[in-house]
XYZ file of N, CA and C in Angstrom:
453
model
N -7.570 18.163 117.766
C -8.321 19.337 117.385
C -7.366 20.426 116.943
N -7.782 21.137 115.942
C -6.959 22.231 115.470
C -7.440 23.504 116.143
N -6.774 23.859 117.214
C -7.166 25.040 117.967
C -6.093 26.100 117.833
N -6.494 27.297 117.439
C -5.594 28.415 117.501
C -5.851 29.087 118.835
N -4.812 29.409 119.544
C -5.001 30.009 120.854
C -5.225 31.500 120.666
N -6.478 31.855 120.366
C -6.840 33.245 120.171
C -7.926 33.614 121.149
N -8.147 34.878 121.281
C -9.122 35.378 122.239
C -10.478 35.588 121.594
N -10.933 34.701 120.805
C -12.229 34.880 120.162
C -13.319 34.526 121.146
N -14.133 35.493 121.519
C -15.220 35.277 122.471
C -16.534 35.302 121.712
N -17.172 34.154 121.546
C -18.464 34.124 120.883
C -19.561 34.130 121.935
N -20.656 34.717 121.569
C -21.800 34.833 122.467
C -22.412 33.456 122.680
N -22.891 33.197 123.885
C -23.497 31.898 124.197
C -24.743 31.673 123.358
N -25.538 32.728 123.164
C -26.743 32.594 122.337
C -26.383 32.262 120.893
N -25.302 32.840 120.416
C -24.856 32.574 119.048
C -24.422 31.112 118.912
N -23.701 30.609 119.897
C -23.256 29.215 119.846
C -24.434 28.263 119.984
N -25.395 28.589 120.852
C -26.572 27.752 121.020
C -27.400 27.728 119.729
N -27.553 28.882 119.108
C -28.280 28.945 117.839
C -27.590 28.145 116.749
N -26.263 28.218 116.702
C -25.517 27.449 115.708
C -25.656 25.953 115.970
N -25.666 25.559 117.234
C -25.830 24.141 117.565
C -27.207 23.619 117.193
N -28.243 24.387 117.516
C -29.608 23.965 117.166
C -29.787 23.926 115.657
N -29.248 24.916 114.961
C -29.352 24.925 113.498
C -28.583 23.759 112.899
N -27.440 23.419 113.465
C -26.669 22.273 112.975
C -27.420 20.965 113.154
N -28.049 20.785 114.304
C -28.838 19.566 114.531
C -30.015 19.515 113.568
N -30.673 20.664 113.360
C -31.799 20.708 112.424
C -31.354 20.355 111.005
N -30.244 20.933 110.556
C -29.776 20.654 109.197
C -29.333 19.205 109.032
N -28.690 18.654 110.046
C -28.293 17.240 109.963
C -29.534 16.350 109.868
N -30.557 16.654 110.660
C -31.791 15.860 110.630
C -32.554 16.060 109.331
N -32.546 17.282 108.805
C -33.260 17.568 107.566
C -32.591 16.900 106.372
N -31.272 16.825 106.361
C -30.555 16.241 105.232
C -30.521 14.728 105.224
N -30.785 14.102 106.366
C -30.700 12.647 106.461
C -31.665 11.912 105.524
N -32.945 12.278 105.428
C -33.825 11.556 104.498
C -33.381 11.663 103.042
N -32.852 12.820 102.660
C -32.382 12.980 101.287
C -31.160 12.107 101.027
N -30.307 11.967 102.033
C -29.138 11.112 101.893
C -29.539 9.641 101.814
N -30.613 9.267 102.479
C -31.038 7.869 102.502
C -31.924 7.470 101.319
N -32.298 8.408 100.467
C -33.143 8.073 99.308
C -32.516 6.988 98.435
N -31.216 7.035 98.115
C -30.651 5.960 97.290
C -30.758 4.580 97.930
N -30.656 4.508 99.260
C -30.764 3.193 99.897
C -32.189 2.644 99.817
N -33.157 3.504 99.596
C -34.546 3.065 99.447
C -34.847 2.712 97.987
N -34.336 3.505 97.055
C -34.684 3.333 95.638
C -33.839 2.267 94.949
N -32.536 2.240 95.187
C -31.635 1.368 94.428
C -31.955 -0.126 94.602
N -32.263 -0.643 95.796
C -32.613 -2.066 95.875
C -33.861 -2.414 95.051
N -34.838 -1.519 95.033
C -36.034 -1.745 94.214
C -35.690 -1.704 92.736
N -34.784 -0.792 92.347
C -34.403 -0.682 90.942
C -33.648 -1.920 90.481
N -32.769 -2.446 91.311
C -31.985 -3.621 90.928
C -32.876 -4.860 90.841
N -33.844 -4.945 91.745
C -34.702 -6.131 91.751
C -35.758 -6.114 90.648
N -35.926 -4.977 89.964
C -36.941 -4.921 88.906
C -36.542 -5.745 87.682
N -35.264 -5.888 87.413
C -34.794 -6.698 86.295
C -34.671 -5.927 84.995
N -35.235 -4.765 84.889
C -35.158 -3.960 83.679
C -33.970 -3.008 83.819
N -33.014 -3.130 82.894
C -31.791 -2.340 83.009
C -32.043 -0.853 82.752
N -33.003 -0.512 81.893
C -33.295 0.893 81.615
C -33.876 1.575 82.859
N -34.789 0.906 83.537
C -35.375 1.465 84.759
C -34.322 1.533 85.866
N -33.443 0.539 85.942
C -32.388 0.533 86.957
C -31.459 1.726 86.779
N -31.005 1.979 85.549
C -30.120 3.115 85.274
C -30.841 4.428 85.568
N -32.116 4.526 85.160
C -32.879 5.749 85.405
C -33.022 6.019 86.903
N -33.363 5.013 87.686
C -33.565 5.221 89.114
C -32.262 5.510 89.855
N -31.158 4.910 89.384
C -29.859 5.230 89.988
C -29.497 6.682 89.689
N -29.688 7.110 88.452
C -29.410 8.508 88.091
C -30.377 9.470 88.779
N -31.625 9.014 89.001
C -32.622 9.832 89.667
C -32.269 10.046 91.145
N -31.648 9.071 91.768
C -31.352 9.167 93.202
C -30.063 9.921 93.501
N -29.188 10.108 92.523
C -27.913 10.793 92.759
C -28.110 12.252 93.203
N -28.992 13.050 92.574
C -29.187 14.430 93.068
C -29.701 14.481 94.509
N -30.552 13.525 94.890
C -31.027 13.481 96.266
C -29.862 13.231 97.222
N -28.994 12.305 96.845
C -27.826 12.005 97.665
C -26.932 13.229 97.822
N -26.659 13.913 96.717
C -25.779 15.088 96.768
C -26.411 16.230 97.568
N -27.719 16.446 97.381
C -28.394 17.506 98.131
C -28.389 17.184 99.626
N -28.659 15.948 99.980
C -28.643 15.549 101.389
C -27.276 15.702 102.008
N -26.236 15.290 101.280
C -24.877 15.435 101.800
C -24.486 16.905 101.935
N -24.943 17.745 101.004
C -24.658 19.185 101.098
C -25.312 19.818 102.318
N -26.565 19.468 102.575
C -27.265 20.005 103.744
C -26.623 19.476 105.021
N -26.233 18.213 105.029
C -25.587 17.663 106.214
C -24.205 18.286 106.443
N -23.502 18.612 105.375
C -22.211 19.290 105.527
C -22.409 20.674 106.146
N -23.457 21.386 105.709
C -23.751 22.694 106.307
C -24.091 22.539 107.786
N -24.852 21.497 108.129
C -25.171 21.235 109.534
C -23.951 20.880 110.343
N -23.060 20.079 109.772
C -21.830 19.707 110.460
C -20.941 20.929 110.689
N -20.875 21.815 109.709
C -20.097 23.045 109.852
C -20.681 23.919 110.954
N -21.997 24.014 110.999
C -22.650 24.798 112.048
C -22.393 24.199 113.427
N -22.465 22.885 113.542
C -22.159 22.236 114.815
C -20.696 22.444 115.201
N -19.810 22.403 114.228
C -18.393 22.602 114.494
C -18.142 24.015 115.024
N -18.842 24.992 114.430
C -18.704 26.367 114.899
C -19.267 26.527 116.305
N -20.301 25.754 116.653
C -20.894 25.846 117.991
C -19.989 25.207 119.035
N -19.400 24.055 118.719
C -18.591 23.338 119.698
C -17.168 23.870 119.807
N -16.575 24.276 118.700
C -15.181 24.725 118.682
C -15.080 26.084 118.001
N -15.443 27.187 118.682
C -15.446 28.495 118.024
C -14.055 29.041 117.725
N -13.012 28.497 118.327
C -11.662 29.000 118.091
C -10.881 28.178 117.077
N -11.512 27.204 116.435
C -10.788 26.390 115.462
C -10.557 27.182 114.177
N -9.598 26.720 113.386
C -9.281 27.409 112.134
C -10.477 27.411 111.192
N -11.192 26.300 111.126
C -12.341 26.203 110.233
C -13.447 27.167 110.658
N -13.704 27.273 111.962
C -14.742 28.182 112.445
C -14.356 29.630 112.177
N -13.094 29.978 112.409
C -12.661 31.344 112.139
C -12.760 31.674 110.657
N -12.480 30.673 109.801
C -12.616 30.885 108.371
C -14.082 31.127 107.993
N -14.992 30.383 108.649
C -16.427 30.579 108.384
C -16.892 31.940 108.876
N -16.391 32.381 110.034
C -16.754 33.710 110.534
C -16.267 34.791 109.581
N -15.103 34.571 108.957
C -14.610 35.520 107.975
C -15.515 35.549 106.751
N -15.959 34.371 106.293
C -16.844 34.317 105.123
C -18.163 35.002 105.397
N -18.673 34.873 106.628
C -19.950 35.483 106.979
C -19.810 36.980 107.222
N -18.583 37.471 107.343
C -18.363 38.893 107.530
C -18.343 39.333 108.978
N -18.311 38.392 109.917
C -18.278 38.781 111.322
C -16.913 39.316 111.727
N -15.857 38.751 111.177
C -14.514 39.245 111.460
C -13.781 39.400 110.138
N -12.905 40.367 110.083
C -12.172 40.610 108.854
C -10.753 40.051 108.907
N -10.163 40.054 110.076
C -8.815 39.521 110.225
C -8.820 38.524 111.368
N -7.940 37.562 111.284
C -7.858 36.581 112.367
C -6.776 36.942 113.374
N -6.325 38.189 113.322
C -5.330 38.653 114.273
C -5.969 38.722 115.666
N -5.237 38.272 116.670
C -5.775 38.204 118.035
C -6.214 39.576 118.526
N -5.437 40.590 118.241
C -5.766 41.940 118.702
C -7.018 42.454 118.005
N -7.129 42.234 116.702
C -8.294 42.693 115.957
C -9.573 42.020 116.434
N -9.509 40.723 116.717
C -10.695 39.992 117.167
C -11.143 40.499 118.523
N -10.197 40.702 119.452
C -10.583 41.163 120.787
C -11.147 42.574 120.736
N -10.632 43.421 119.856
C -11.178 44.773 119.724
C -12.572 44.718 119.118
N -12.780 43.873 118.130
C -14.085 43.798 117.457
C -15.168 43.327 118.412
N -14.918 42.276 119.152
C -15.962 41.703 119.994
C -16.128 42.433 121.316
N -15.178 43.281 121.711
C -15.327 44.015 122.965
C -15.947 45.384 122.747
N -16.167 45.796 121.502
C -16.747 47.114 121.257
C -18.240 47.107 121.564
N -18.757 48.279 121.861
C -20.172 48.406 122.193
C -21.025 48.328 120.934
N -22.221 47.826 121.097
C -23.152 47.783 119.978
C -23.778 49.163 119.799
N -24.510 49.356 118.717
C -25.125 50.659 118.466
C -26.166 50.985 119.533
N -26.856 49.971 120.041
C -27.843 50.210 121.096
C -27.161 50.658 122.380
N -26.040 50.025 122.719
C -25.315 50.427 123.922
C -24.767 51.840 123.794
N -24.265 52.191 122.606
C -23.772 53.555 122.400
C -24.900 54.569 122.490
N -26.072 54.255 121.921
C -27.215 55.168 121.963
C -27.704 55.350 123.404
N -27.772 54.262 124.180
C -28.184 54.370 125.584
C -27.193 55.201 126.384
N -25.917 55.073 126.079
C -24.911 55.865 126.774
C -25.061 57.342 126.431
N -25.360 57.671 125.177
C -25.567 59.062 124.790
C -26.792 59.651 125.479
N -27.836 58.858 125.607
C -29.050 59.336 126.268
C -28.763 59.600 127.741
N -27.995 58.729 128.382
C -27.694 58.896 129.803
C -26.783 60.090 130.062
N -25.908 60.424 129.111
C -24.943 61.487 129.362
C -25.447 62.861 128.951
N -26.581 62.968 128.259
C -27.103 64.277 127.884
C -27.574 65.027 129.131
N -27.234 66.304 129.216
C -27.693 67.063 130.378
C -29.207 67.279 130.309
N -29.826 67.210 131.442
C -31.264 67.407 131.518
C -31.507 68.845 131.932
N -32.260 69.562 131.109
C -32.540 70.957 131.441
C -33.928 71.040 132.077
N -33.975 71.655 133.230
C -35.241 71.835 133.928
C -35.600 73.307 133.853
N -36.776 73.569 133.309
C -37.211 74.960 133.198
C -37.754 75.426 134.547
N -37.466 76.637 134.899
C -38.043 77.157 136.143
C -39.556 77.313 135.989
N -40.306 77.140 137.055
C -41.754 77.281 136.940
C -42.142 78.716 136.610
N -43.222 78.841 135.848
C -43.704 80.171 135.472
C -44.535 80.737 136.626
N -44.524 82.028 136.756
C -45.402 82.630 137.770
C -46.863 82.344 137.436
N -47.711 82.300 138.448
C -49.113 81.919 138.287
C -49.877 82.866 137.384
N -49.551 84.149 137.413
C -50.334 85.088 136.606
C -49.973 85.026 135.120
N -48.828 84.454 134.751
C -48.439 84.416 133.359
C -48.854 83.124 132.649
N -49.292 82.135 133.368
C -49.641 80.875 132.730
C -51.051 80.921 132.193
N -51.266 80.113 131.168
C -52.594 80.063 130.563
C -53.311 78.760 130.872
N -52.646 77.831 131.505
C -53.268 76.560 131.825
C -53.994 76.650 133.162
N -55.136 76.038 133.219
C -55.931 76.111 134.435
C -55.290 75.371 135.591
N -54.609 74.287 135.331
C -54.019 73.513 136.419
C -52.798 74.182 137.029
N -52.224 75.167 136.315
C -51.103 75.900 136.879
C -51.562 76.909 137.943
N -52.835 77.307 137.916
C -53.336 78.306 138.841
C -53.963 77.711 140.101
N -54.045 76.416 140.181
C -54.664 75.770 141.333
C -53.675 75.735 142.480
N -54.138 76.182 143.639
C -53.284 76.127 144.823
C -53.556 74.815 145.573
N -52.506 74.212 146.037
C -52.638 72.971 146.772
C -52.440 73.269 148.236
N -53.418 72.827 149.054
C -53.310 73.032 150.495
C -52.555 71.869 151.110
N -51.669 72.171 151.964
C -50.922 71.127 152.655
C -51.639 70.792 153.939
N -51.745 69.515 154.283
C -52.471 69.128 155.499
C -51.721 69.493 156.760
């Protein structure tokens, strides 16, 4: 395995999603990859060379599309199983998740707070101002003038 010893910490949900997507893409691409194995024996047994050439040429795009989808699935599975490999880091760079593969830059990027965490921290640190109660004769609300008897 080509492992770079870097501190890249990927989220478990992200890896699980990449694994499920990889399995889905591999399964989705398999029928397209198998189309030539279904069509070509029928084309050869027909005996007509024009139909044989047409069906072979017709099945090539299916083969290429299936292999392309399976390659995307394999890449996704590779990113899920080996997040620190050179290929996975290159894919993360292409997707825009990381800009440099420097160990320090990666650890700073993934350890920073998200915008939601920063917003929650700002809300928690704002001082709460409590207004003093108004005297009973100055209020206009009826519920402010009600006296509560203590038992």
